[in-house]
Amino acid sequence: MVRQRSAKPSSAGSIPAVASIFTPPDFNFVSVVTSHGWYRLAPFRWSAEERVLRRNDMEISHDGKALRVVGNADREQIARMFQLHVDIGEFIVLTRSSAPHAWVEEHGFGRLLCAPTLFEDILKIILTTNVTWSQTVKMAANLVDVCGRKGAFPTPRDIVRFTPEELKERCRLGYRATAIHRLATGIADRSIDLDALSDPKQSTEELFESYLTLPGIGPYGAAHLLAMYGRHDFIAVDTEFRRFVRDTYHKGRKVSDATMLRRYAKWGRWKYLAYWAELWGER
DNA sequence: GTCCAGGTCGCGC
DNA sequence: GCGCGACATGGA
């Protein structure tokens, strides 16, 4: 057992590194963290009171100018998580002339919280398909508990240690276990190359098509993945989008997807973010 | 028991 | 290309 009692960090683990990572002027920490549901999925933990976002191996806060990261502060991963590389300037300009988006600029809305890795984002998107949110939360927690190491989100190698049946049974993944196992296997044996798939030199349309080749990822998931990449040309059409547009603009009447999407055409490469802002502002 | 949830896939036409 | 049913799970 550990007999360490002092406030000093245990000698077994290195002293936690502290890093400061500067953020763009239009960056709003709380807005990004709560931009969508990811902060409620393991291993993320969010304390609204402390304004601290935690994962198994890091603790992140913001002092107004920079992110303060205690623990494993891989800069590339931090930048990915908070979309620090995404320039939302053009979107902000557009919101100034749209009444439903009048609050966006002041609130600092525009960046979406991502996982440190594309793999984690893909899995979590699969976990959101055709289930209730409460089940998504449970499946993510199960994946971390059953397959992850020391509270971390499982890597492809961690997943491949289990059979699809074991994943289904122990993580309660349902039929999603097949796609998740195939994805992990493909990455582990290099038949799926996520870096090549998400090559930023590709056009958004090409990226979309690339994501569609991934097991468990259809048009909804591909659009969602693009958004995590800061590209909002495609709206992830799902029951939530249909409900919102139907109730907000069509008095609850049924309309085609094409009609719904037409409403956001004027937003150009910011369609999904524009819709997401409206949905977000509704709360 | 039935329906459905921030869908995806494979099949038949 | 497009429509349709199956697909695990758990809550309403």
PDB file of C-alpha atoms (C1' of nucleotides) in Angstrom:
ATOM      1  CA  MET A   1       0.000   0.000   0.000  1.00  0.00           C
ATOM      2  CA  VAL A   2       0.997   3.566  -0.465  1.00  0.00           C
ATOM      3  CA  ARG A   3       2.207   5.135   2.728  1.00  0.00           C
ATOM      4  CA  GLN A   4       2.797   8.484   1.139  1.00  0.00           C
ATOM      5  CA  ARG A   5       1.125  11.066   3.311  1.00  0.00           C
ATOM      6  CA  SER A   6       2.758  14.341   2.490  1.00  0.00           C
ATOM      7  CA  ALA A   7       1.351  16.810   0.009  1.00  0.00           C
ATOM      8  CA  LYS A   8       4.254  16.095  -2.257  1.00  0.00           C
ATOM      9  CA  PRO A   9       3.514  13.973  -5.291  1.00  0.00           C
ATOM     10  CA  SER A  10       4.407  10.347  -4.955  1.00  0.00           C
ATOM     11  CA  SER A  11       7.859   9.453  -6.153  1.00  0.00           C
ATOM     12  CA  ALA A  12       6.370   6.674  -8.213  1.00  0.00           C
ATOM     13  CA  GLY A  13       4.676   9.136 -10.545  1.00  0.00           C
ATOM     14  CA  SER A  14       6.474  12.108 -11.962  1.00  0.00           C
ATOM     15  CA  ILE A  15       5.541  15.539 -10.710  1.00  0.00           C
ATOM     16  CA  PRO A  16       2.505  16.627 -12.721  1.00  0.00           C
ATOM     17  CA  ALA A  17       3.541  18.901 -15.537  1.00  0.00           C
ATOM     18  CA  VAL A  18       1.798  22.236 -15.807  1.00  0.00           C
ATOM     19  CA  ALA A  19       1.475  23.844 -19.183  1.00  0.00           C
ATOM     20  CA  SER A  20       0.039  27.100 -20.420  1.00  0.00           C
ATOM     21  CA  ILE A  21      -1.435  27.060 -23.886  1.00  0.00           C
ATOM     22  CA  PHE A  22      -2.579  30.384 -25.273  1.00  0.00           C
ATOM     23  CA  THR A  23      -6.010  30.594 -26.843  1.00  0.00           C
ATOM     24  CA  PRO A  24      -7.387  32.828 -29.631  1.00  0.00           C
ATOM     25  CA  PRO A  25      -9.068  36.121 -28.586  1.00  0.00           C
ATOM     26  CA  ASP A  26     -12.516  34.794 -29.495  1.00  0.00           C
ATOM     27  CA  PHE A  27     -12.029  31.658 -27.390  1.00  0.00           C
ATOM     28  CA  ASN A  28     -14.472  30.968 -24.568  1.00  0.00           C
ATOM     29  CA  PHE A  29     -13.552  28.021 -22.388  1.00  0.00           C
ATOM     30  CA  VAL A  30     -16.937  27.269 -20.849  1.00  0.00           C
ATOM     31  CA  SER A  31     -18.651  27.708 -24.202  1.00  0.00           C
ATOM     32  CA  VAL A  32     -16.355  25.220 -25.907  1.00  0.00           C
ATOM     33  CA  VAL A  33     -16.572  22.669 -23.112  1.00  0.00           C
ATOM     34  CA  THR A  34     -20.364  22.737 -23.072  1.00  0.00           C
ATOM     35  CA  SER A  35     -20.753  23.184 -26.841  1.00  0.00           C
ATOM     36  CA  HIS A  36     -22.212  19.671 -27.115  1.00  0.00           C
ATOM     37  CA  GLY A  37     -22.558  16.522 -25.080  1.00  0.00           C
ATOM     38  CA  TRP A  38     -18.972  15.274 -25.169  1.00  0.00           C
ATOM     39  CA  TYR A  39     -18.070  16.774 -21.775  1.00  0.00           C
ATOM     40  CA  ARG A  40     -20.571  14.398 -20.210  1.00  0.00           C
ATOM     41  CA  LEU A  41     -19.001  11.290 -21.727  1.00  0.00           C
ATOM     42  CA  ALA A  42     -16.256   9.339 -19.958  1.00  0.00           C
ATOM     43  CA  PRO A  43     -13.464   9.865 -19.409  1.00  0.00           C
ATOM     44  CA  PHE A  44     -14.397  13.569 -19.516  1.00  0.00           C
ATOM     45  CA  ARG A  45     -15.644  15.042 -16.259  1.00  0.00           C
ATOM     46  CA  TRP A  46     -16.737  18.645 -15.979  1.00  0.00           C
ATOM     47  CA  SER A  47     -17.127  20.691 -12.840  1.00  0.00           C
ATOM     48  CA  ALA A  48     -19.249  23.729 -13.640  1.00  0.00           C
ATOM     49  CA  GLU A  49     -18.553  25.205 -10.201  1.00  0.00           C
ATOM     50  CA  GLU A  50     -14.781  24.961 -10.501  1.00  0.00           C
ATOM     51  CA  ARG A  51     -14.796  25.461 -14.256  1.00  0.00           C
ATOM     52  CA  VAL A  52     -12.400  22.573 -14.568  1.00  0.00           C
ATOM     53  CA  LEU A  53     -12.511  19.891 -17.234  1.00  0.00           C
ATOM     54  CA  ARG A  54     -10.934  16.642 -16.161  1.00  0.00           C
ATOM     55  CA  ARG A  55      -9.898  13.410 -17.782  1.00  0.00           C
ATOM     56  CA  ASN A  56      -8.054  10.461 -16.337  1.00  0.00           C
ATOM     57  CA  ASP A  57      -4.667  12.021 -16.984  1.00  0.00           C
ATOM     58  CA  MET A  58      -5.261  15.751 -17.078  1.00  0.00           C
ATOM     59  CA  GLU A  59      -7.015  18.683 -15.519  1.00  0.00           C
ATOM     60  CA  ILE A  60      -7.780  21.712 -17.651  1.00  0.00           C
ATOM     61  CA  SER A  61      -8.863  25.223 -16.714  1.00  0.00           C
ATOM     62  CA  HIS A  62      -8.641  28.631 -18.372  1.00  0.00           C
ATOM     63  CA  ASP A  63      -7.386  31.944 -16.997  1.00  0.00           C
ATOM     64  CA  GLY A  64      -8.875  34.172 -19.659  1.00  0.00           C
ATOM     65  CA  LYS A  65      -5.894  34.047 -21.966  1.00  0.00           C
ATOM     66  CA  ALA A  66      -4.555  30.537 -21.828  1.00  0.00           C
ATOM     67  CA  LEU A  67      -5.502  26.996 -21.012  1.00  0.00           C
ATOM     68  CA  ARG A  68      -3.826  25.721 -17.899  1.00  0.00           C
ATOM     69  CA  VAL A  69      -3.202  22.024 -18.232  1.00  0.00           C
ATOM     70  CA  VAL A  70      -2.057  19.928 -15.319  1.00  0.00           C
ATOM     71  CA  GLY A  71      -0.908  16.462 -16.227  1.00  0.00           C
ATOM     72  CA  ASN A  72      -0.481  14.987 -19.650  1.00  0.00           C
ATOM     73  CA  ALA A  73      -0.460  18.150 -21.739  1.00  0.00           C
ATOM     74  CA  ASP A  74       0.169  16.891 -25.236  1.00  0.00           C
ATOM     75  CA  ARG A  75      -0.130  20.145 -27.157  1.00  0.00           C
ATOM     76  CA  GLU A  76      -1.391  18.602 -30.352  1.00  0.00           C
ATOM     77  CA  GLN A  77      -4.129  16.807 -28.465  1.00  0.00           C
ATOM     78  CA  ILE A  78      -5.081  19.899 -26.471  1.00  0.00           C
ATOM     79  CA  ALA A  79      -5.323  21.885 -29.700  1.00  0.00           C
ATOM     80  CA  ARG A  80      -7.515  19.180 -31.171  1.00  0.00           C
ATOM     81  CA  MET A  81      -9.771  19.024 -28.113  1.00  0.00           C
ATOM     82  CA  PHE A  82     -10.490  22.745 -28.128  1.00  0.00           C
ATOM     83  CA  GLN A  83     -10.301  23.325 -31.892  1.00  0.00           C
ATOM     84  CA  LEU A  84      -7.626  25.950 -31.325  1.00  0.00           C
ATOM     85  CA  HIS A  85      -6.641  25.744 -34.995  1.00  0.00           C
ATOM     86  CA  VAL A  86     -10.161  26.409 -36.257  1.00  0.00           C
ATOM     87  CA  ASP A  87     -10.753  29.946 -37.504  1.00  0.00           C
ATOM     88  CA  ILE A  88     -14.393  30.808 -36.839  1.00  0.00           C
ATOM     89  CA  GLY A  89     -14.021  34.479 -37.772  1.00  0.00           C
ATOM     90  CA  GLU A  90     -16.128  34.235 -40.909  1.00  0.00           C
ATOM     91  CA  PHE A  91     -18.909  32.475 -39.030  1.00  0.00           C
ATOM     92  CA  ILE A  92     -18.951  35.157 -36.338  1.00  0.00           C
ATOM     93  CA  VAL A  93     -19.280  37.873 -38.973  1.00  0.00           C
ATOM     94  CA  LEU A  94     -22.259  36.071 -40.468  1.00  0.00           C
ATOM     95  CA  THR A  95     -23.993  35.734 -37.102  1.00  0.00           C
ATOM     96  CA  ARG A  96     -24.022  39.522 -36.701  1.00  0.00           C
ATOM     97  CA  SER A  97     -26.716  39.823 -39.335  1.00  0.00           C
ATOM     98  CA  SER A  98     -28.863  36.945 -38.093  1.00  0.00           C
ATOM     99  CA  ALA A  99     -31.298  37.620 -35.268  1.00  0.00           C
ATOM    100  CA  PRO A 100     -31.392  34.022 -33.953  1.00  0.00           C
ATOM    101  CA  HIS A 101     -27.594  34.150 -33.708  1.00  0.00           C
ATOM    102  CA  ALA A 102     -27.277  37.571 -32.093  1.00  0.00           C
ATOM    103  CA  TRP A 103     -25.977  36.045 -28.860  1.00  0.00           C
ATOM    104  CA  VAL A 104     -23.294  33.919 -30.509  1.00  0.00           C
ATOM    105  CA  GLU A 105     -20.405  36.371 -30.669  1.00  0.00           C
ATOM    106  CA  GLU A 106     -20.660  37.627 -27.118  1.00  0.00           C
ATOM    107  CA  HIS A 107     -21.060  34.139 -25.775  1.00  0.00           C
ATOM    108  CA  GLY A 108     -18.002  32.911 -27.602  1.00  0.00           C
ATOM    109  CA  PHE A 109     -19.860  30.079 -29.265  1.00  0.00           C
ATOM    110  CA  GLY A 110     -18.299  28.462 -32.321  1.00  0.00           C
ATOM    111  CA  ARG A 111     -15.810  25.814 -31.306  1.00  0.00           C
ATOM    112  CA  LEU A 112     -16.829  22.278 -30.444  1.00  0.00           C
ATOM    113  CA  LEU A 113     -15.192  20.128 -27.817  1.00  0.00           C
ATOM    114  CA  CYS A 114     -13.413  17.141 -29.341  1.00  0.00           C
ATOM    115  CA  ALA A 115     -11.739  14.057 -27.943  1.00  0.00           C
ATOM    116  CA  PRO A 116      -7.934  14.020 -27.884  1.00  0.00           C
ATOM    117  CA  THR A 117      -7.962  11.470 -30.693  1.00  0.00           C
ATOM    118  CA  LEU A 118     -10.005  10.919 -33.827  1.00  0.00           C
ATOM    119  CA  PHE A 119     -10.518   7.308 -32.772  1.00  0.00           C
ATOM    120  CA  GLU A 120     -12.309   8.358 -29.604  1.00  0.00           C
ATOM    121  CA  ASP A 121     -14.510  10.785 -31.521  1.00  0.00           C
ATOM    122  CA  ILE A 122     -15.458   8.109 -34.042  1.00  0.00           C
ATOM    123  CA  LEU A 123     -16.393   5.624 -31.336  1.00  0.00           C
ATOM    124  CA  LYS A 124     -18.415   8.179 -29.437  1.00  0.00           C
ATOM    125  CA  ILE A 125     -20.281   9.174 -32.558  1.00  0.00           C
ATOM    126  CA  ILE A 126     -21.139   5.526 -33.129  1.00  0.00           C
ATOM    127  CA  LEU A 127     -22.343   5.463 -29.528  1.00  0.00           C
ATOM    128  CA  THR A 128     -24.808   8.263 -30.273  1.00  0.00           C
ATOM    129  CA  THR A 129     -26.522   6.465 -33.139  1.00  0.00           C
ATOM    130  CA  ASN A 130     -29.985   5.044 -32.705  1.00  0.00           C
ATOM    131  CA  VAL A 131     -29.984   5.197 -28.915  1.00  0.00           C
ATOM    132  CA  THR A 132     -31.020   7.533 -26.148  1.00  0.00           C
ATOM    133  CA  TRP A 133     -28.402   9.826 -24.648  1.00  0.00           C
ATOM    134  CA  SER A 134     -28.512   8.051 -21.301  1.00  0.00           C
ATOM    135  CA  GLN A 135     -27.431   4.858 -23.034  1.00  0.00           C
ATOM    136  CA  THR A 136     -24.653   6.696 -24.853  1.00  0.00           C
ATOM    137  CA  VAL A 137     -23.367   7.885 -21.483  1.00  0.00           C
ATOM    138  CA  LYS A 138     -23.436   4.355 -20.092  1.00  0.00           C
ATOM    139  CA  MET A 139     -21.755   2.766 -23.087  1.00  0.00           C
ATOM    140  CA  ALA A 140     -18.917   5.308 -22.995  1.00  0.00           C
ATOM    141  CA  ALA A 141     -18.410   4.675 -19.276  1.00  0.00           C
ATOM    142  CA  ASN A 142     -18.454   0.923 -19.862  1.00  0.00           C
ATOM    143  CA  LEU A 143     -15.841   1.159 -22.609  1.00  0.00           C
ATOM    144  CA  VAL A 144     -13.523   3.063 -20.280  1.00  0.00           C
ATOM    145  CA  ASP A 145     -14.137   0.750 -17.322  1.00  0.00           C
ATOM    146  CA  VAL A 146     -13.974  -2.535 -19.184  1.00  0.00           C
ATOM    147  CA  CYS A 147     -11.457  -1.886 -21.961  1.00  0.00           C
ATOM    148  CA  GLY A 148      -9.508   1.226 -20.990  1.00  0.00           C
ATOM    149  CA  ARG A 149      -6.363   1.272 -18.927  1.00  0.00           C
ATOM    150  CA  LYS A 150      -6.265   3.267 -15.704  1.00  0.00           C
ATOM    151  CA  GLY A 151      -9.382   5.193 -16.531  1.00  0.00           C
ATOM    152  CA  ALA A 152      -8.272   6.173 -20.005  1.00  0.00           C
ATOM    153  CA  PHE A 153     -10.375   5.833 -23.110  1.00  0.00           C
ATOM    154  CA  PRO A 154      -9.435   2.558 -24.798  1.00  0.00           C
ATOM    155  CA  THR A 155      -7.077   2.573 -27.749  1.00  0.00           C
ATOM    156  CA  PRO A 156      -7.718   0.325 -30.753  1.00  0.00           C
ATOM    157  CA  ARG A 157      -5.307  -2.204 -29.246  1.00  0.00           C
ATOM    158  CA  ASP A 158      -7.235  -2.158 -25.989  1.00  0.00           C
ATOM    159  CA  ILE A 159     -10.460  -2.875 -27.871  1.00  0.00           C
ATOM    160  CA  VAL A 160      -9.024  -5.692 -29.944  1.00  0.00           C
ATOM    161  CA  ARG A 161      -8.253  -7.663 -26.794  1.00  0.00           C
ATOM    162  CA  PHE A 162     -11.989  -8.357 -26.648  1.00  0.00           C
ATOM    163  CA  THR A 163     -14.206 -10.258 -29.031  1.00  0.00           C
ATOM    164  CA  PRO A 164     -17.226  -8.499 -30.511  1.00  0.00           C
ATOM    165  CA  GLU A 165     -19.409 -10.686 -28.294  1.00  0.00           C
ATOM    166  CA  GLU A 166     -17.505  -9.675 -25.176  1.00  0.00           C
ATOM    167  CA  LEU A 167     -17.793  -6.020 -26.125  1.00  0.00           C
ATOM    168  CA  LYS A 168     -21.493  -6.413 -26.674  1.00  0.00           C
ATOM    169  CA  GLU A 169     -22.083  -8.233 -23.401  1.00  0.00           C
ATOM    170  CA  ARG A 170     -19.780  -6.335 -21.095  1.00  0.00           C
ATOM    171  CA  CYS A 171     -20.117  -2.816 -22.479  1.00  0.00           C
ATOM    172  CA  ARG A 172     -23.764  -3.138 -23.479  1.00  0.00           C
ATOM    173  CA  LEU A 173     -22.931  -1.870 -26.949  1.00  0.00           C
ATOM    174  CA  GLY A 174     -25.678  -3.785 -28.722  1.00  0.00           C
ATOM    175  CA  TYR A 175     -25.129  -4.273 -32.439  1.00  0.00           C
ATOM    176  CA  ARG A 176     -22.614  -1.381 -32.375  1.00  0.00           C
ATOM    177  CA  ALA A 177     -20.045  -3.828 -30.993  1.00  0.00           C
ATOM    178  CA  THR A 178     -19.483  -5.220 -34.489  1.00  0.00           C
ATOM    179  CA  ALA A 179     -18.642  -1.878 -36.072  1.00  0.00           C
ATOM    180  CA  ILE A 180     -16.500  -0.799 -33.118  1.00  0.00           C
ATOM    181  CA  HIS A 181     -14.555  -4.041 -33.177  1.00  0.00           C
ATOM    182  CA  ARG A 182     -14.080  -3.865 -36.944  1.00  0.00           C
ATOM    183  CA  LEU A 183     -12.857  -0.303 -36.659  1.00  0.00           C
ATOM    184  CA  ALA A 184     -10.381  -1.136 -33.907  1.00  0.00           C
ATOM    185  CA  THR A 185      -9.175  -4.215 -35.767  1.00  0.00           C
ATOM    186  CA  GLY A 186      -8.723  -2.269 -38.979  1.00  0.00           C
ATOM    187  CA  ILE A 187      -6.652   0.392 -37.251  1.00  0.00           C
ATOM    188  CA  ALA A 188      -4.609  -2.185 -35.356  1.00  0.00           C
ATOM    189  CA  ASP A 189      -3.753  -4.142 -38.509  1.00  0.00           C
ATOM    190  CA  ARG A 190      -3.326  -0.926 -40.493  1.00  0.00           C
ATOM    191  CA  SER A 191      -5.980  -1.697 -43.068  1.00  0.00           C
ATOM    192  CA  ILE A 192      -7.613   1.503 -41.825  1.00  0.00           C
ATOM    193  CA  ASP A 193      -5.370   4.563 -41.743  1.00  0.00           C
ATOM    194  CA  LEU A 194      -7.094   7.389 -39.901  1.00  0.00           C
ATOM    195  CA  ASP A 195      -4.318   9.872 -40.654  1.00  0.00           C
ATOM    196  CA  ALA A 196      -4.621   9.247 -44.371  1.00  0.00           C
ATOM    197  CA  LEU A 197      -8.411   9.312 -44.180  1.00  0.00           C
ATOM    198  CA  SER A 198      -8.445  12.717 -42.523  1.00  0.00           C
ATOM    199  CA  ASP A 199      -5.708  14.315 -44.613  1.00  0.00           C
ATOM    200  CA  PRO A 200      -6.492  18.055 -44.404  1.00  0.00           C
ATOM    201  CA  LYS A 201      -5.440  18.527 -48.009  1.00  0.00           C
ATOM    202  CA  GLN A 202      -8.666  16.853 -49.041  1.00  0.00           C
ATOM    203  CA  SER A 203     -11.707  18.904 -49.901  1.00  0.00           C
ATOM    204  CA  THR A 204     -14.574  18.732 -47.464  1.00  0.00           C
ATOM    205  CA  GLU A 205     -16.508  16.547 -49.896  1.00  0.00           C
ATOM    206  CA  GLU A 206     -13.571  14.154 -50.165  1.00  0.00           C
ATOM    207  CA  LEU A 207     -13.249  14.026 -46.397  1.00  0.00           C
ATOM    208  CA  PHE A 208     -16.952  13.275 -46.123  1.00  0.00           C
ATOM    209  CA  GLU A 209     -16.613  10.366 -48.554  1.00  0.00           C
ATOM    210  CA  SER A 210     -13.564   9.117 -46.662  1.00  0.00           C
ATOM    211  CA  TYR A 211     -15.405   9.055 -43.378  1.00  0.00           C
ATOM    212  CA  LEU A 212     -18.292   7.179 -44.989  1.00  0.00           C
ATOM    213  CA  THR A 213     -15.979   4.226 -45.567  1.00  0.00           C
ATOM    214  CA  LEU A 214     -15.556   3.723 -41.817  1.00  0.00           C
ATOM    215  CA  PRO A 215     -17.620   0.956 -40.237  1.00  0.00           C
ATOM    216  CA  GLY A 216     -20.572   2.333 -38.288  1.00  0.00           C
ATOM    217  CA  ILE A 217     -20.260   5.760 -39.901  1.00  0.00           C
ATOM    218  CA  GLY A 218     -22.970   6.918 -42.300  1.00  0.00           C
ATOM    219  CA  PRO A 219     -23.994  10.394 -43.462  1.00  0.00           C
ATOM    220  CA  TYR A 220     -24.855  11.500 -39.927  1.00  0.00           C
ATOM    221  CA  GLY A 221     -21.571  10.328 -38.476  1.00  0.00           C
ATOM    222  CA  ALA A 222     -19.495  11.670 -41.354  1.00  0.00           C
ATOM    223  CA  ALA A 223     -21.036  15.127 -41.000  1.00  0.00           C
ATOM    224  CA  HIS A 224     -20.467  14.983 -37.272  1.00  0.00           C
ATOM    225  CA  LEU A 225     -16.822  14.054 -37.802  1.00  0.00           C
ATOM    226  CA  LEU A 226     -16.407  16.938 -40.234  1.00  0.00           C
ATOM    227  CA  ALA A 227     -17.769  19.284 -37.582  1.00  0.00           C
ATOM    228  CA  MET A 228     -15.200  17.980 -35.118  1.00  0.00           C
ATOM    229  CA  TYR A 229     -12.701  18.972 -37.765  1.00  0.00           C
ATOM    230  CA  GLY A 230     -14.123  22.479 -37.954  1.00  0.00           C
ATOM    231  CA  ARG A 231     -15.834  21.900 -41.271  1.00  0.00           C
ATOM    232  CA  HIS A 232     -19.549  22.584 -41.180  1.00  0.00           C
ATOM    233  CA  ASP A 233     -20.636  22.257 -44.804  1.00  0.00           C
ATOM    234  CA  PHE A 234     -22.682  19.142 -44.046  1.00  0.00           C
ATOM    235  CA  ILE A 235     -25.454  19.037 -41.481  1.00  0.00           C
ATOM    236  CA  ALA A 236     -25.741  15.807 -39.525  1.00  0.00           C
ATOM    237  CA  VAL A 237     -29.367  15.054 -40.230  1.00  0.00           C
ATOM    238  CA  ASP A 238     -30.861  13.073 -37.390  1.00  0.00           C
ATOM    239  CA  THR A 239     -34.055  12.912 -35.381  1.00  0.00           C
ATOM    240  CA  GLU A 240     -32.882  15.879 -33.325  1.00  0.00           C
ATOM    241  CA  PHE A 241     -32.306  18.080 -36.399  1.00  0.00           C
ATOM    242  CA  ARG A 242     -35.654  17.075 -37.890  1.00  0.00           C
ATOM    243  CA  ARG A 243     -37.493  17.723 -34.667  1.00  0.00           C
ATOM    244  CA  PHE A 244     -35.886  21.136 -34.246  1.00  0.00           C
ATOM    245  CA  VAL A 245     -36.574  22.395 -37.756  1.00  0.00           C
ATOM    246  CA  ARG A 246     -40.061  20.926 -37.818  1.00  0.00           C
ATOM    247  CA  ASP A 247     -41.041  22.513 -34.499  1.00  0.00           C
ATOM    248  CA  THR A 248     -39.217  25.792 -34.988  1.00  0.00           C
ATOM    249  CA  TYR A 249     -40.059  26.590 -38.586  1.00  0.00           C
ATOM    250  CA  HIS A 250     -42.926  24.340 -39.689  1.00  0.00           C
ATOM    251  CA  LYS A 251     -45.320  24.337 -36.734  1.00  0.00           C
ATOM    252  CA  GLY A 252     -44.611  20.688 -36.133  1.00  0.00           C
ATOM    253  CA  ARG A 253     -45.583  19.585 -39.608  1.00  0.00           C
ATOM    254  CA  LYS A 254     -43.629  17.011 -41.531  1.00  0.00           C
ATOM    255  CA  VAL A 255     -41.323  18.315 -44.239  1.00  0.00           C
ATOM    256  CA  SER A 256     -38.658  16.668 -46.356  1.00  0.00           C
ATOM    257  CA  ASP A 257     -35.005  16.660 -45.383  1.00  0.00           C
ATOM    258  CA  ALA A 258     -34.265  18.663 -48.528  1.00  0.00           C
ATOM    259  CA  THR A 259     -36.637  21.391 -47.417  1.00  0.00           C
ATOM    260  CA  MET A 260     -35.089  21.475 -43.977  1.00  0.00           C
ATOM    261  CA  LEU A 261     -31.582  21.662 -45.343  1.00  0.00           C
ATOM    262  CA  ARG A 262     -32.488  24.450 -47.768  1.00  0.00           C
ATOM    263  CA  ARG A 263     -33.037  26.736 -44.806  1.00  0.00           C
ATOM    264  CA  TYR A 264     -29.347  26.599 -43.977  1.00  0.00           C
ATOM    265  CA  ALA A 265     -27.955  26.810 -47.514  1.00  0.00           C
ATOM    266  CA  LYS A 266     -27.189  30.509 -47.110  1.00  0.00           C
ATOM    267  CA  TRP A 267     -24.666  29.681 -44.409  1.00  0.00           C
ATOM    268  CA  GLY A 268     -22.278  28.188 -46.934  1.00  0.00           C
ATOM    269  CA  ARG A 269     -19.515  26.317 -45.173  1.00  0.00           C
ATOM    270  CA  TRP A 270     -21.035  27.103 -41.772  1.00  0.00           C
ATOM    271  CA  LYS A 271     -24.376  25.301 -42.115  1.00  0.00           C
ATOM    272  CA  TYR A 272     -24.007  22.812 -39.310  1.00  0.00           C
ATOM    273  CA  LEU A 273     -22.620  25.354 -36.867  1.00  0.00           C
ATOM    274  CA  ALA A 274     -25.438  27.766 -37.711  1.00  0.00           C
ATOM    275  CA  TYR A 275     -28.041  25.097 -36.988  1.00  0.00           C
ATOM    276  CA  TRP A 276     -26.224  23.939 -33.891  1.00  0.00           C
ATOM    277  CA  ALA A 277     -26.168  27.496 -32.565  1.00  0.00           C
ATOM    278  CA  GLU A 278     -29.918  27.752 -33.012  1.00  0.00           C
ATOM    279  CA  LEU A 279     -30.505  24.491 -31.209  1.00  0.00           C
ATOM    280  CA  TRP A 280     -28.088  25.511 -28.490  1.00  0.00           C
ATOM    281  CA  GLY A 281     -29.653  28.935 -28.097  1.00  0.00           C
ATOM    282  CA  GLU A 282     -33.013  27.303 -27.615  1.00  0.00           C
ATOM    283  CA  ARG A 283     -31.996  26.140 -24.142  1.00  0.00           C
TER     284      ARG A 283
ATOM    285  C1'  DG B   1     -46.581  -5.718 -25.512  1.00  0.00           C
ATOM    286  C1'  DT B   2     -45.166  -1.628 -28.556  1.00  0.00           C
ATOM    287  C1'  DC B   3     -42.472   2.139 -29.908  1.00  0.00           C
ATOM    288  C1'  DC B   4     -38.361   4.660 -30.434  1.00  0.00           C
ATOM    289  C1'  DA B   5     -33.872   6.954 -29.611  1.00  0.00           C
ATOM    290  C1'  DG B   6     -28.672  12.645 -32.295  1.00  0.00           C
ATOM    291  C1'  DG B   7     -28.567   5.667 -37.754  1.00  0.00           C
ATOM    292  C1'  DT B   8     -26.248   2.189 -40.491  1.00  0.00           C
ATOM    293  C1'  DC B   9     -26.185  -1.645 -43.494  1.00  0.00           C
ATOM    294  C1'  DG B  10     -27.418  -4.869 -47.002  1.00  0.00           C
ATOM    295  C1'  DC B  11     -30.654  -6.173 -50.002  1.00  0.00           C
ATOM    296  C1'  DG B  12     -33.941  -5.973 -54.008  1.00  0.00           C
ATOM    297  C1'  DC B  13     -35.708  -3.256 -57.693  1.00  0.00           C
TER     298       DC B  13
ATOM    299  C1'  DG C   1     -29.624   5.504 -57.054  1.00  0.00           C
ATOM    300  C1'  DC C   2     -33.775   4.607 -53.657  1.00  0.00           C
ATOM    301  C1'  DG C   3     -36.948   2.335 -50.324  1.00  0.00           C
ATOM    302  C1'  DC C   4     -37.225  -1.025 -46.583  1.00  0.00           C
ATOM    303  C1'  DG C   5     -36.496  -4.028 -42.759  1.00  0.00           C
ATOM    304  C1'  DA C   6     -33.261  -5.726 -39.401  1.00  0.00           C
ATOM    305  C1'  DC C   7     -30.395  -4.587 -35.839  1.00  0.00           C
ATOM    306  C1'  DA C   8     -29.177  -4.539 -29.509  1.00  0.00           C
ATOM    307  C1'  DT C   9     -30.494  -2.024 -25.779  1.00  0.00           C
ATOM    308  C1'  DG C  10     -33.338   0.084 -22.209  1.00  0.00           C
ATOM    309  C1'  DG C  11     -36.780   3.457 -20.952  1.00  0.00           C
ATOM    310  C1'  DA C  12     -41.509   5.414 -21.748  1.00  0.00           C
TER     311       DA C  12
END
